PDB file of C-alpha atoms in Angstrom:
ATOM      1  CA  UNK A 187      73.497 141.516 123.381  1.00 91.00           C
ATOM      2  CA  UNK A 188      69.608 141.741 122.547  1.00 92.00           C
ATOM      3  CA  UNK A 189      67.113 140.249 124.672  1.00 96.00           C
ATOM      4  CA  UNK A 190      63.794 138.765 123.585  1.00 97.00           C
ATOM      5  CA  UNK A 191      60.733 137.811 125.561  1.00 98.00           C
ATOM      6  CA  UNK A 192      59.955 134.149 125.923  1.00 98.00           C
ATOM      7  CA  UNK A 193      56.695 133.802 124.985  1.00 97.00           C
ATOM      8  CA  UNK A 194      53.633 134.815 126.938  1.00 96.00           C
ATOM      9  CA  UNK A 195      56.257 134.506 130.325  1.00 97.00           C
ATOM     10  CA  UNK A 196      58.303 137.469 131.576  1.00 97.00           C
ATOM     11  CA  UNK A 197      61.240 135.665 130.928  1.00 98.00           C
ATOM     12  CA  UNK A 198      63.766 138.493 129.228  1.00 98.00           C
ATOM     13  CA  UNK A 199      66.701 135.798 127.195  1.00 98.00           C
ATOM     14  CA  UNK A 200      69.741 137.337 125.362  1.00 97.00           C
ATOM     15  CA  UNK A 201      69.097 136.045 121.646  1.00 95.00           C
ATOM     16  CA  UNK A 202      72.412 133.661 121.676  1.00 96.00           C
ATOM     17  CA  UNK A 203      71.806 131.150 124.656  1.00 97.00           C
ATOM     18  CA  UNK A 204      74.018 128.320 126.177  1.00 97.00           C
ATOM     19  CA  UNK A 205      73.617 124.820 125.563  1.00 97.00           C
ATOM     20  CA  UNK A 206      75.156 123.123 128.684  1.00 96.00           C
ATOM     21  CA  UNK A 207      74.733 119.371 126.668  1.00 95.00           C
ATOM     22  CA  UNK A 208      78.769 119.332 125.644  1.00 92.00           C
ATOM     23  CA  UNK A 209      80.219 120.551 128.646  1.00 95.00           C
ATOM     24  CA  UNK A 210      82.723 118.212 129.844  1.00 93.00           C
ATOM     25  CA  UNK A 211      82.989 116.548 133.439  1.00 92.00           C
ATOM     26  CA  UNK A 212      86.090 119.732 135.052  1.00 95.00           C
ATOM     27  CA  UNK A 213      83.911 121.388 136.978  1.00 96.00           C
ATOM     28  CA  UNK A 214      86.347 124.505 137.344  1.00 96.00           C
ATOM     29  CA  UNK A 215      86.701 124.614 133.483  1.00 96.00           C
ATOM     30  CA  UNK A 216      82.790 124.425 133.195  1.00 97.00           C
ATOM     31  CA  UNK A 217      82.349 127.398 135.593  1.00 97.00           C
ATOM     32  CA  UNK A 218      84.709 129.747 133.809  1.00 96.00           C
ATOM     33  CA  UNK A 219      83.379 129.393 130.440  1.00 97.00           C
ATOM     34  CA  UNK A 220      79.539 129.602 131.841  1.00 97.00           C
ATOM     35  CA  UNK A 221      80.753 132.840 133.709  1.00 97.00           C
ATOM     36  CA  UNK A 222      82.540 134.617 130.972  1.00 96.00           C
ATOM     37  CA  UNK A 223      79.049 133.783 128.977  1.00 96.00           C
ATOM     38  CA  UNK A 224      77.196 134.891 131.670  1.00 97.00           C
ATOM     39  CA  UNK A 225      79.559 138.465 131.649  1.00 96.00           C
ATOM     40  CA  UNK A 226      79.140 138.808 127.726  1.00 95.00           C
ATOM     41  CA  UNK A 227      75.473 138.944 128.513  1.00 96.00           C
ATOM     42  CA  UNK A 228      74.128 135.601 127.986  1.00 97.00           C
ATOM     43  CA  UNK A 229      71.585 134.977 130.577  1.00 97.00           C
ATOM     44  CA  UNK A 230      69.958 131.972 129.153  1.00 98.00           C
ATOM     45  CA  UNK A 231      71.654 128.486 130.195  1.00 98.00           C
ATOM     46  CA  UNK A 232      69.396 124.876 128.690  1.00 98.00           C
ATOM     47  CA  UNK A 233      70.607 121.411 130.328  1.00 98.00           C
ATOM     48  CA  UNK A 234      68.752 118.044 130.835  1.00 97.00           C
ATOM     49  CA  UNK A 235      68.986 115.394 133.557  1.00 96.00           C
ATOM     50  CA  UNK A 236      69.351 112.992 130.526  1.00 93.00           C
ATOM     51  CA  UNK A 237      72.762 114.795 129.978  1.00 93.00           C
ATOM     52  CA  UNK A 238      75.582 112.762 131.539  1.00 90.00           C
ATOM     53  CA  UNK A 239      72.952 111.008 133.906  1.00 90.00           C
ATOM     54  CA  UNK A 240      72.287 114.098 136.297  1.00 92.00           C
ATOM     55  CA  UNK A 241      75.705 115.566 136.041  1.00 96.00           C
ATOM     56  CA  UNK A 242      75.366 118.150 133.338  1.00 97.00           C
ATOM     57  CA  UNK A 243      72.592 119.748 136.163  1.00 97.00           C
ATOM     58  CA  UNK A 244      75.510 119.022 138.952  1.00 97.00           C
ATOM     59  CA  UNK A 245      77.476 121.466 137.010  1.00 97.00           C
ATOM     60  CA  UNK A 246      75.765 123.784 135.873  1.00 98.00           C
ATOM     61  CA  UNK A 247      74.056 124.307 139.013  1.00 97.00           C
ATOM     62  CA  UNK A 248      77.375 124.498 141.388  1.00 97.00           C
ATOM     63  CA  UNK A 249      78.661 127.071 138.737  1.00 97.00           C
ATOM     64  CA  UNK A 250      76.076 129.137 139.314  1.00 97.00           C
ATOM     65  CA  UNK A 251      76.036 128.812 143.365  1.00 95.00           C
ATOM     66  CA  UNK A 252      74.856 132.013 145.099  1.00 93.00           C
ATOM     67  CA  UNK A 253      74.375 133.775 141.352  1.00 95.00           C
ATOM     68  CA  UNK A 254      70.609 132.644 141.198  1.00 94.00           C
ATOM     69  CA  UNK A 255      68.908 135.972 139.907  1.00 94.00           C
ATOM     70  CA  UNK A 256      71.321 136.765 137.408  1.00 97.00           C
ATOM     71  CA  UNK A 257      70.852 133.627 134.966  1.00 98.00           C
ATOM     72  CA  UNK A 258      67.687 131.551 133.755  1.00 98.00           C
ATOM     73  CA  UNK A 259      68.139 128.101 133.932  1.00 98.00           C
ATOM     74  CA  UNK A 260      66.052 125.448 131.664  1.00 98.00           C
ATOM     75  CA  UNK A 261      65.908 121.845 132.038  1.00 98.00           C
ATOM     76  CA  UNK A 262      64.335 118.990 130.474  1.00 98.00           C
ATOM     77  CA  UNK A 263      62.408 115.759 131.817  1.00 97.00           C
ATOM     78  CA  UNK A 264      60.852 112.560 130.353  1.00 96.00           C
ATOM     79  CA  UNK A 265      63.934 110.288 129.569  1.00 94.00           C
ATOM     80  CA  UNK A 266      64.107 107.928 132.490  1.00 91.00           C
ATOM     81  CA  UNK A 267      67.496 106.098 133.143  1.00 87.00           C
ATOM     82  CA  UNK A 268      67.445 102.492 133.739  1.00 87.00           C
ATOM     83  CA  UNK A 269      68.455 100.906 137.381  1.00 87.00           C
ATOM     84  CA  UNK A 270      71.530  99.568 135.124  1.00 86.00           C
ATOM     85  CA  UNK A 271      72.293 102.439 133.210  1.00 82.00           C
ATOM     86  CA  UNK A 272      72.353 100.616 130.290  1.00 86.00           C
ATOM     87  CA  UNK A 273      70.013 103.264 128.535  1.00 90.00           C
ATOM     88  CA  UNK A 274      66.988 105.145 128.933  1.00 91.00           C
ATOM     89  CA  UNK A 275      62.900 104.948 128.606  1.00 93.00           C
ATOM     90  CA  UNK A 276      60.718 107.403 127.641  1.00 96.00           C
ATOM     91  CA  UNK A 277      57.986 108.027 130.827  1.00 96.00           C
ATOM     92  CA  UNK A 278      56.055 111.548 130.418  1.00 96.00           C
ATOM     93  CA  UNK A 279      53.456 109.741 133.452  1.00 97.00           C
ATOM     94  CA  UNK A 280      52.451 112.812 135.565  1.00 97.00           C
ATOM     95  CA  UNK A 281      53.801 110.695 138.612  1.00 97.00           C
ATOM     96  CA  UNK A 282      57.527 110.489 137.210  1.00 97.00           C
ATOM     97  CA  UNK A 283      57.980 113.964 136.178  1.00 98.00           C
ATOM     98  CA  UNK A 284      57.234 114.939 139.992  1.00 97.00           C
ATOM     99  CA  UNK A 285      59.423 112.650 141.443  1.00 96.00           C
ATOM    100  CA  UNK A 286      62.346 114.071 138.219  1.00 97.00           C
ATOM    101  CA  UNK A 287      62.084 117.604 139.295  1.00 98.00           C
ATOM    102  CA  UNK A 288      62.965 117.299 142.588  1.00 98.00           C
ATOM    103  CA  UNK A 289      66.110 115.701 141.781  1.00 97.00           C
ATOM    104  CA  UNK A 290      66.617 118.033 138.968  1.00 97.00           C
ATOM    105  CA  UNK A 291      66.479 120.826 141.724  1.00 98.00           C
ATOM    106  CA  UNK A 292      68.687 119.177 144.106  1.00 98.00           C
ATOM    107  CA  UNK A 293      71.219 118.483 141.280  1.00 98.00           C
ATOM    108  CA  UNK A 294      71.004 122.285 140.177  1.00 98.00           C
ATOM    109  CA  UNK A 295      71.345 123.546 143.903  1.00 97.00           C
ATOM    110  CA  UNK A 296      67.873 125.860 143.323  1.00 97.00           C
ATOM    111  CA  UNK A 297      64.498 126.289 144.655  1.00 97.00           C
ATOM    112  CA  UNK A 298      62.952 126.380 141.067  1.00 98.00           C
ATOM    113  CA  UNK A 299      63.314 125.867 137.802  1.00 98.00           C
ATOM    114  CA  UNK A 300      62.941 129.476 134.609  1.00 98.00           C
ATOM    115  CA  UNK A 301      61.746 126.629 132.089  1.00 98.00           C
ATOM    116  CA  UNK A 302      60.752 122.913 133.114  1.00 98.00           C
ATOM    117  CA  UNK A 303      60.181 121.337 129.219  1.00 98.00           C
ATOM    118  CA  UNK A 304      59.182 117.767 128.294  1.00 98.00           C
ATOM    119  CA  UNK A 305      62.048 116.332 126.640  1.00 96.00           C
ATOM    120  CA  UNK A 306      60.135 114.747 123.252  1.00 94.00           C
ATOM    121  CA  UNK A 307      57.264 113.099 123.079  1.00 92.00           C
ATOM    122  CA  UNK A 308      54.786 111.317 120.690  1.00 94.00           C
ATOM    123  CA  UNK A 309      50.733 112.317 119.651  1.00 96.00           C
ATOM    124  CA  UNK A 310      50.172 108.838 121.735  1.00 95.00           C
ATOM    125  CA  UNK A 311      51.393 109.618 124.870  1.00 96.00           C
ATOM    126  CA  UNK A 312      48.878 111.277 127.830  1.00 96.00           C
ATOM    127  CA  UNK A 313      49.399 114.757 127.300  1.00 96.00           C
ATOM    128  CA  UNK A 314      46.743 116.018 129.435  1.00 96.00           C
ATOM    129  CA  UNK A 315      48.544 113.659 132.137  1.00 97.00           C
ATOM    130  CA  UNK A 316      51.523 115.250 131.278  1.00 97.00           C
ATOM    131  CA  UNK A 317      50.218 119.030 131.547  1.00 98.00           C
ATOM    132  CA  UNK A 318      48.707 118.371 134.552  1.00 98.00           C
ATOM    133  CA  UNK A 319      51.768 117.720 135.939  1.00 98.00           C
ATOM    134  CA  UNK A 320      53.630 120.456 134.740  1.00 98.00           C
ATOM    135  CA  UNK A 321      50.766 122.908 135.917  1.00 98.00           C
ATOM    136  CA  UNK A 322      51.323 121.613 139.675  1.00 98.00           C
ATOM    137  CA  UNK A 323      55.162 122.190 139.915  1.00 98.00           C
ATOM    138  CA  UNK A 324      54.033 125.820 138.616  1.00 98.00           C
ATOM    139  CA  UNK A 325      51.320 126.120 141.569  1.00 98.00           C
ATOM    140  CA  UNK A 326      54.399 124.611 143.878  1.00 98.00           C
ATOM    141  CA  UNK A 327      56.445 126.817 143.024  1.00 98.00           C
ATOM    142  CA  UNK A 328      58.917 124.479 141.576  1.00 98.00           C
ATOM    143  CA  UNK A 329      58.932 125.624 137.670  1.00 98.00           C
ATOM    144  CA  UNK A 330      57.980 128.892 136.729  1.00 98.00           C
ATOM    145  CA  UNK A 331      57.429 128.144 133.244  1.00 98.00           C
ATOM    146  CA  UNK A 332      57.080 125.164 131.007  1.00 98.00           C
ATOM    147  CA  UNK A 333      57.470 124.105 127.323  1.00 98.00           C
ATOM    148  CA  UNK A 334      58.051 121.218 125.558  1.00 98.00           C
ATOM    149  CA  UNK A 335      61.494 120.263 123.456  1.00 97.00           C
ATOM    150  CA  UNK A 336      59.737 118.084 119.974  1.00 96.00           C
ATOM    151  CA  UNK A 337      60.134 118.506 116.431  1.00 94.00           C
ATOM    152  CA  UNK A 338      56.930 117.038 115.724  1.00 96.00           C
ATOM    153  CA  UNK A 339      54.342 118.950 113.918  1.00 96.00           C
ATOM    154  CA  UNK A 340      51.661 116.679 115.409  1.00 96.00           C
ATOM    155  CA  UNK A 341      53.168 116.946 119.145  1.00 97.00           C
ATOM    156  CA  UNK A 342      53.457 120.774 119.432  1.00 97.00           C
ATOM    157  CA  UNK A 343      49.657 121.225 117.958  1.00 97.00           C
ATOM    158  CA  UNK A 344      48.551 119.461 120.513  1.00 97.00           C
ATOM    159  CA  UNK A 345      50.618 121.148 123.033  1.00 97.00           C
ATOM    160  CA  UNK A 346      49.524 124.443 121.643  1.00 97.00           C
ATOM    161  CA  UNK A 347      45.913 123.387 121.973  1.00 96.00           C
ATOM    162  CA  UNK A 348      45.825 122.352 125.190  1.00 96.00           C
ATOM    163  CA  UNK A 349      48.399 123.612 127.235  1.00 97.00           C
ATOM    164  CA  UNK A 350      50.164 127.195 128.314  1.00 96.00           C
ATOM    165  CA  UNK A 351      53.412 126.483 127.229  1.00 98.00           C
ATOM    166  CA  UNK A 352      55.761 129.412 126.787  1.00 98.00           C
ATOM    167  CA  UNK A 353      58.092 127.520 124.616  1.00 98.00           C
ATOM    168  CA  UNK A 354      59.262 125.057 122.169  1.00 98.00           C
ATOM    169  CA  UNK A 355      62.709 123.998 121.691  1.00 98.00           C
ATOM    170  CA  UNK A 356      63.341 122.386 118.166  1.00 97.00           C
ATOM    171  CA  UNK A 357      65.970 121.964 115.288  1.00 97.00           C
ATOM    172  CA  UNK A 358      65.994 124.980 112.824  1.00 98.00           C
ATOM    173  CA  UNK A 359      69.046 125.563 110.481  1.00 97.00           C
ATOM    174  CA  UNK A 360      69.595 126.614 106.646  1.00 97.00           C
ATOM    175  CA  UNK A 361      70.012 123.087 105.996  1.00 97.00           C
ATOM    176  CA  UNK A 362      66.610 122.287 108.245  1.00 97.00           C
ATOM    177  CA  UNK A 363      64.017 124.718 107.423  1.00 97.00           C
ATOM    178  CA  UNK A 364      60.872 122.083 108.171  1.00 96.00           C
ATOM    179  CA  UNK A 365      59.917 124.227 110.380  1.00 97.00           C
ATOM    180  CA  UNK A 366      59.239 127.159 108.332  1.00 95.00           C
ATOM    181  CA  UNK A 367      56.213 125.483 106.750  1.00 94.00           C
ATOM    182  CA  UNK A 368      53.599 125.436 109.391  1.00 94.00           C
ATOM    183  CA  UNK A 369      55.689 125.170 112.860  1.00 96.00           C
ATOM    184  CA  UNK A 370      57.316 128.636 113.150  1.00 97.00           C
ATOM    185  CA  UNK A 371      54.071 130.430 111.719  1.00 97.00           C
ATOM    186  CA  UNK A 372      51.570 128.390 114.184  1.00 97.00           C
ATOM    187  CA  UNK A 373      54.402 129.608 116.944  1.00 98.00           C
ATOM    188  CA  UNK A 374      54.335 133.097 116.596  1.00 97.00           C
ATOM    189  CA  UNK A 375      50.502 133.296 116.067  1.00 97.00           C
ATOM    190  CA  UNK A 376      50.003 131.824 119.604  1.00 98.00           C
ATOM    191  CA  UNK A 377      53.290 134.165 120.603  1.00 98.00           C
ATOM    192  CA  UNK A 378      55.007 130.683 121.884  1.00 98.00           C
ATOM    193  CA  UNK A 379      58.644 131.895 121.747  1.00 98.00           C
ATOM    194  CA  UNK A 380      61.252 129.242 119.766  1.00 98.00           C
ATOM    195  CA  UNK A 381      64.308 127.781 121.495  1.00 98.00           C
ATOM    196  CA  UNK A 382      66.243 126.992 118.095  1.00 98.00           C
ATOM    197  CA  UNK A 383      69.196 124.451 118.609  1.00 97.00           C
ATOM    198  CA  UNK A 384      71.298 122.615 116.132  1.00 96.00           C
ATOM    199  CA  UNK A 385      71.296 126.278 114.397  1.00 96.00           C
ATOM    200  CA  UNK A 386      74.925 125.204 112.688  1.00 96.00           C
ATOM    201  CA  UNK A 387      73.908 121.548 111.507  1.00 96.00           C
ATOM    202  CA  UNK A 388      76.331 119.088 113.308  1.00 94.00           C
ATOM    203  CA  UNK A 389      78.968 122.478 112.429  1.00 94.00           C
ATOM    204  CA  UNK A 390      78.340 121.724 108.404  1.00 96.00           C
ATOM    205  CA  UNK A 391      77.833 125.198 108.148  1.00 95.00           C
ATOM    206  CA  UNK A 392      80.770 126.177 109.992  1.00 91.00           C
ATOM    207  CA  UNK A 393      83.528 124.462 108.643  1.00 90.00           C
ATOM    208  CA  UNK A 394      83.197 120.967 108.940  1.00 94.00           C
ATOM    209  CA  UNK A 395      83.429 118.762 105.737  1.00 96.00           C
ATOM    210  CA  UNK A 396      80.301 118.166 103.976  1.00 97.00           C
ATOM    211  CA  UNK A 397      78.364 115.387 104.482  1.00 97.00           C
ATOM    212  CA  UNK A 398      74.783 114.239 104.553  1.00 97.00           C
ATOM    213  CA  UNK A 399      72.480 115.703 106.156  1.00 97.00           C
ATOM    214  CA  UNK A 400      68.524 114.740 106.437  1.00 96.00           C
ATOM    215  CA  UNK A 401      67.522 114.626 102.665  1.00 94.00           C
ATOM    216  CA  UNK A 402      70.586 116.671 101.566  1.00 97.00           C
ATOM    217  CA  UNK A 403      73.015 114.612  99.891  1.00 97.00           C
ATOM    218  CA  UNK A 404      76.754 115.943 100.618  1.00 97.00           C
ATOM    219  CA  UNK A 405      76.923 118.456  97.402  1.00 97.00           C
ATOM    220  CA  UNK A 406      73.896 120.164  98.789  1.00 96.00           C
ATOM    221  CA  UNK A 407      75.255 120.540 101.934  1.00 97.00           C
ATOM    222  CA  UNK A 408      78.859 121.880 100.316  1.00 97.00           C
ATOM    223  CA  UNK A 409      76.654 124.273  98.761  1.00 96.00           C
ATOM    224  CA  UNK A 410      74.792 125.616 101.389  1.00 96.00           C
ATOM    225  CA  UNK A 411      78.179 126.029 103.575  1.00 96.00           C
ATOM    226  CA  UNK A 412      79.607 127.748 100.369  1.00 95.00           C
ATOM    227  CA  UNK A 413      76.935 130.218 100.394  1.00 94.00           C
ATOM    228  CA  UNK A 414      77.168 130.728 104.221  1.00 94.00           C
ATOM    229  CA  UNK A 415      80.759 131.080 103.879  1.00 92.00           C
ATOM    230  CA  UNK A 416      80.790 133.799 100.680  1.00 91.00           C
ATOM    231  CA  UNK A 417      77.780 135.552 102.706  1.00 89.00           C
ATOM    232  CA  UNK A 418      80.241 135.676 106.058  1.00 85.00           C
ATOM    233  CA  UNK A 419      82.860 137.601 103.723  1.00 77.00           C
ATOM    234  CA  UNK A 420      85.889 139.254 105.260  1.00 56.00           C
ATOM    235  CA  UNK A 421      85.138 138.201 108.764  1.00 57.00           C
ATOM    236  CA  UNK A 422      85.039 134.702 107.943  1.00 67.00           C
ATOM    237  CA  UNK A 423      82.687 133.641 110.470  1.00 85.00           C
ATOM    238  CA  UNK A 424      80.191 131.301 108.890  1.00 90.00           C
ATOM    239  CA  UNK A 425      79.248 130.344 112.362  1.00 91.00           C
ATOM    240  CA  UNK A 426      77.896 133.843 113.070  1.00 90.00           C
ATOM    241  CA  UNK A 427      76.101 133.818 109.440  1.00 91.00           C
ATOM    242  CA  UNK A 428      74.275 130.490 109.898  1.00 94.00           C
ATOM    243  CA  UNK A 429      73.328 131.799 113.547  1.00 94.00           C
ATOM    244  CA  UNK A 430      72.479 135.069 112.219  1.00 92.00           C
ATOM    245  CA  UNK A 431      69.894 132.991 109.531  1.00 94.00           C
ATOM    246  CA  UNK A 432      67.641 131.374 112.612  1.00 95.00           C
ATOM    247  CA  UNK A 433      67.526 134.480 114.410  1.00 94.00           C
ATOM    248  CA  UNK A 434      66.387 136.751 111.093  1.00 92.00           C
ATOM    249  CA  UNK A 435      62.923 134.398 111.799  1.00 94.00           C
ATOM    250  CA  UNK A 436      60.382 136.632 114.234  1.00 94.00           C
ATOM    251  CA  UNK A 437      59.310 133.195 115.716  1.00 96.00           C
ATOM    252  CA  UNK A 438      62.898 132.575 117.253  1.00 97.00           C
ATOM    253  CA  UNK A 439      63.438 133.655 120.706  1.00 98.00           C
ATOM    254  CA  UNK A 440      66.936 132.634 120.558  1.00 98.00           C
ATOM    255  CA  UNK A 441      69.558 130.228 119.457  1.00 97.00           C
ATOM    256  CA  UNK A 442      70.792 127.407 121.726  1.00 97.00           C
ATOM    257  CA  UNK A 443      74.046 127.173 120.909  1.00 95.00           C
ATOM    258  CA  UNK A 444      76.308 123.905 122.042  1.00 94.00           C
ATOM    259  CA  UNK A 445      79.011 125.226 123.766  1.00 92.00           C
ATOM    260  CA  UNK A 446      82.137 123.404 125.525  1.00 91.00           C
ATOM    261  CA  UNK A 447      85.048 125.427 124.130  1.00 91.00           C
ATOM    262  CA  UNK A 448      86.330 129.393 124.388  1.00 91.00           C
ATOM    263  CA  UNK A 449      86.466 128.901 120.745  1.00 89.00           C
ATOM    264  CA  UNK A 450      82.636 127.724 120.596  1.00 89.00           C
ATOM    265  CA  UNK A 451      81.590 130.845 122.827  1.00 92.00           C
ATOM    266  CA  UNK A 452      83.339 133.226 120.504  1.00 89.00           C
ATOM    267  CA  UNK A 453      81.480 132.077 117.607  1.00 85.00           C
ATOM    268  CA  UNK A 454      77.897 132.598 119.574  1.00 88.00           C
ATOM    269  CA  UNK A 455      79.197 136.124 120.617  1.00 89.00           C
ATOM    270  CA  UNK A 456      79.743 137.023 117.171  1.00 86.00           C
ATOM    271  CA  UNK A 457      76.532 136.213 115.964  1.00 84.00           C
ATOM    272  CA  UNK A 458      74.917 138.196 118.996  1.00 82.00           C
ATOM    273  CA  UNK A 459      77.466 140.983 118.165  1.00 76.00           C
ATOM    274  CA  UNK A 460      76.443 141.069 114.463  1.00 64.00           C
ATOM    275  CA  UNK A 461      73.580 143.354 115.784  1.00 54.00           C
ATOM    276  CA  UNK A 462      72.663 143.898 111.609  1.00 68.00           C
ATOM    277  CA  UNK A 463      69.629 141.707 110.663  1.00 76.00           C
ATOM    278  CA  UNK A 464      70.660 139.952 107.299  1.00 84.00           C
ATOM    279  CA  UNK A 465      69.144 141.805 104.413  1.00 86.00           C
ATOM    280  CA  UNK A 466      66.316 140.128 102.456  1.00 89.00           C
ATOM    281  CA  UNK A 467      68.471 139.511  99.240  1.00 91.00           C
ATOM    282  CA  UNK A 468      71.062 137.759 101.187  1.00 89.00           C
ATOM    283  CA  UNK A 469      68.366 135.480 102.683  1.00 92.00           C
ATOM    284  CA  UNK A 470      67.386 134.863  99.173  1.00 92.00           C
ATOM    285  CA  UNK A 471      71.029 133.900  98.389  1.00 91.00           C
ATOM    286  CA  UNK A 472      71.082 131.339 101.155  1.00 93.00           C
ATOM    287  CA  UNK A 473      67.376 129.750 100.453  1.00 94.00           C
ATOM    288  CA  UNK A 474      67.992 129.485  96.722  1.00 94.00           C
ATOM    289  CA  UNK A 475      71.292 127.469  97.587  1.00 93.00           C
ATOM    290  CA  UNK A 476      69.543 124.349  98.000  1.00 93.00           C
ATOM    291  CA  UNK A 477      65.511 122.955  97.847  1.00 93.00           C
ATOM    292  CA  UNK A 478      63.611 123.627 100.570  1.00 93.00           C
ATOM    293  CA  UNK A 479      63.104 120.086 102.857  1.00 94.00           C
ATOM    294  CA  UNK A 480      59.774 119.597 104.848  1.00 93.00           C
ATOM    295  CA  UNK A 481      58.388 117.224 107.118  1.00 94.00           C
ATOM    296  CA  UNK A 482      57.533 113.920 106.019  1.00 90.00           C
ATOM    297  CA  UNK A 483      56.530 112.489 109.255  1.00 87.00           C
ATOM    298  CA  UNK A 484      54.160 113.056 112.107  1.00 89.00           C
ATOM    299  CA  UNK A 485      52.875 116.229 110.025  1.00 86.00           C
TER     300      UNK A 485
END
């Protein structure tokens, strides 16, 4: 497994991480798939107390009971369940987020939080509101580190321009390469480390049928798999090639990979096992399978 830096923090994260968003509610079953990651070398484990209302946290956290300093654990705040539970607001107030994290912490059974990131966000909320919350849990103690999760061009400028963050978590795939334009370049020029999820589109580039995706219409998307697929060759793992695209970007820090099956962790330890960077002509085999999309919005 190879390890990046996150950022500007001293954060070391094995390049294929653990999204904790599709574990399922056995706690016993969660904690031996997020141990056998954790003893293939990922170290890196993302949740949210949006996820199952608090008890994606639960889990997580009671897997990883008396194991503190051997995993990094990143969650997410700013989604605010109503008293009814009938949905959720979006509240990135300064006073909420300090009331959220110490419920996060109690959920995850920890004295602090690796990566404390605001969970969207618009160019109209109160950022500086926002930051100045996040840069009190840090002189707590409570966070070590903080980022934001947004695939807003507008959002993470501002972040960028005002704030320390260490990281940005956003959607980067063949079939989304919007970031590439201005995101991922602004990124690595202010050495803010990428947390790239939905890295397989919705699994599109793993197997599942085609189907629409942002501007693609389905033949695009067949196309793009195909080209995964006849790039993956012999060992037939177009999971481990469309994985093995995000990471080839220097502004990637790692891929957040949804995981919930032994199945879905064999696929993320094959791309982190494919130690081989992917060679600039087949790069230019999977780019010149379909047009390159970009932002239309909040650019």
């Amino acid at each position: 497994m190879k390890y990046n830096l996150l950022g500007k923090s001293d954060l070391s994260v094995s390049e294929v991480s653990f999204g904790c968003m599709s574990l399922g509610d056995d706690d016993a079953e969660n904690k031996q798939l997020l141990h056998q990651a954790l003893d293939k070398g990922i170290n890196f484990f993302d949740t949210a107390d949006l996820y199952a209302k608090g008890e994606n946290e639960r889990t997580v956290g009671k897997a990883f009971q008396g194991m503190r300093d051997q995993v990094y654990i990143a969650t997410k705040v700013g989604n605010q369940w109503r008293p009814d539970g009938s949905g959720w607001d979006w509240n990135p107030r300064k006073e909420y987020i300090l009331q959220a994290v110490d419920k996060s912490l109690q959920r995850l059974q920890t004295a602090y939080i690796d990566l404390y990131q605001l969970h969207g966000g618009t160019i109209d909320d109160p950022m500086d509101e926002t930051i100045e919350a996040f840069e009190l849990l840090q002189q707590q103690g409570k966070i070590r580190y903080f980022g934001i999760s947004s695939i807003r061009p507008n959002v993470v400028r501002e972040f960028v321009i005002r704030s320390s963050i260490v990281s940005v978590m956003m959607q980067y795939s063949l079939l989304d390469r919007r970031p590439e334009e201005a995101v991922l370049p602004l990124l690595q020029q202010h050495n803010i480390g990428v947390l790239a999820r939905g890295s397989l589109a919705q699994g599109l580039l793993a197997g599942k049928p085609a189907k629409p995706y942002l501007n693609y219409v389905t033949d695009e998307v067949r196309k793009a798999a195909e080209a995964v697929s006849a790039l993956a060759g012999e060992s037939g793992n177009a999971a481990a090639t469309a994985v093995r695209y995000v990471l080839q970007q220097p502004a990637i820090t790692t891929a957040v990979l949804g995981i919930r099956t032994n199945e879905h962790l064999k696929d993320a330890l094959a791309a982190s096992t494919t130690t081989a960077p992917l060679a600039d002509q087949a790069i230019q085999k999977l780019q010149a399978a379909l047009p390159l999309n970009k932002y239309e919005q909040h650019r």
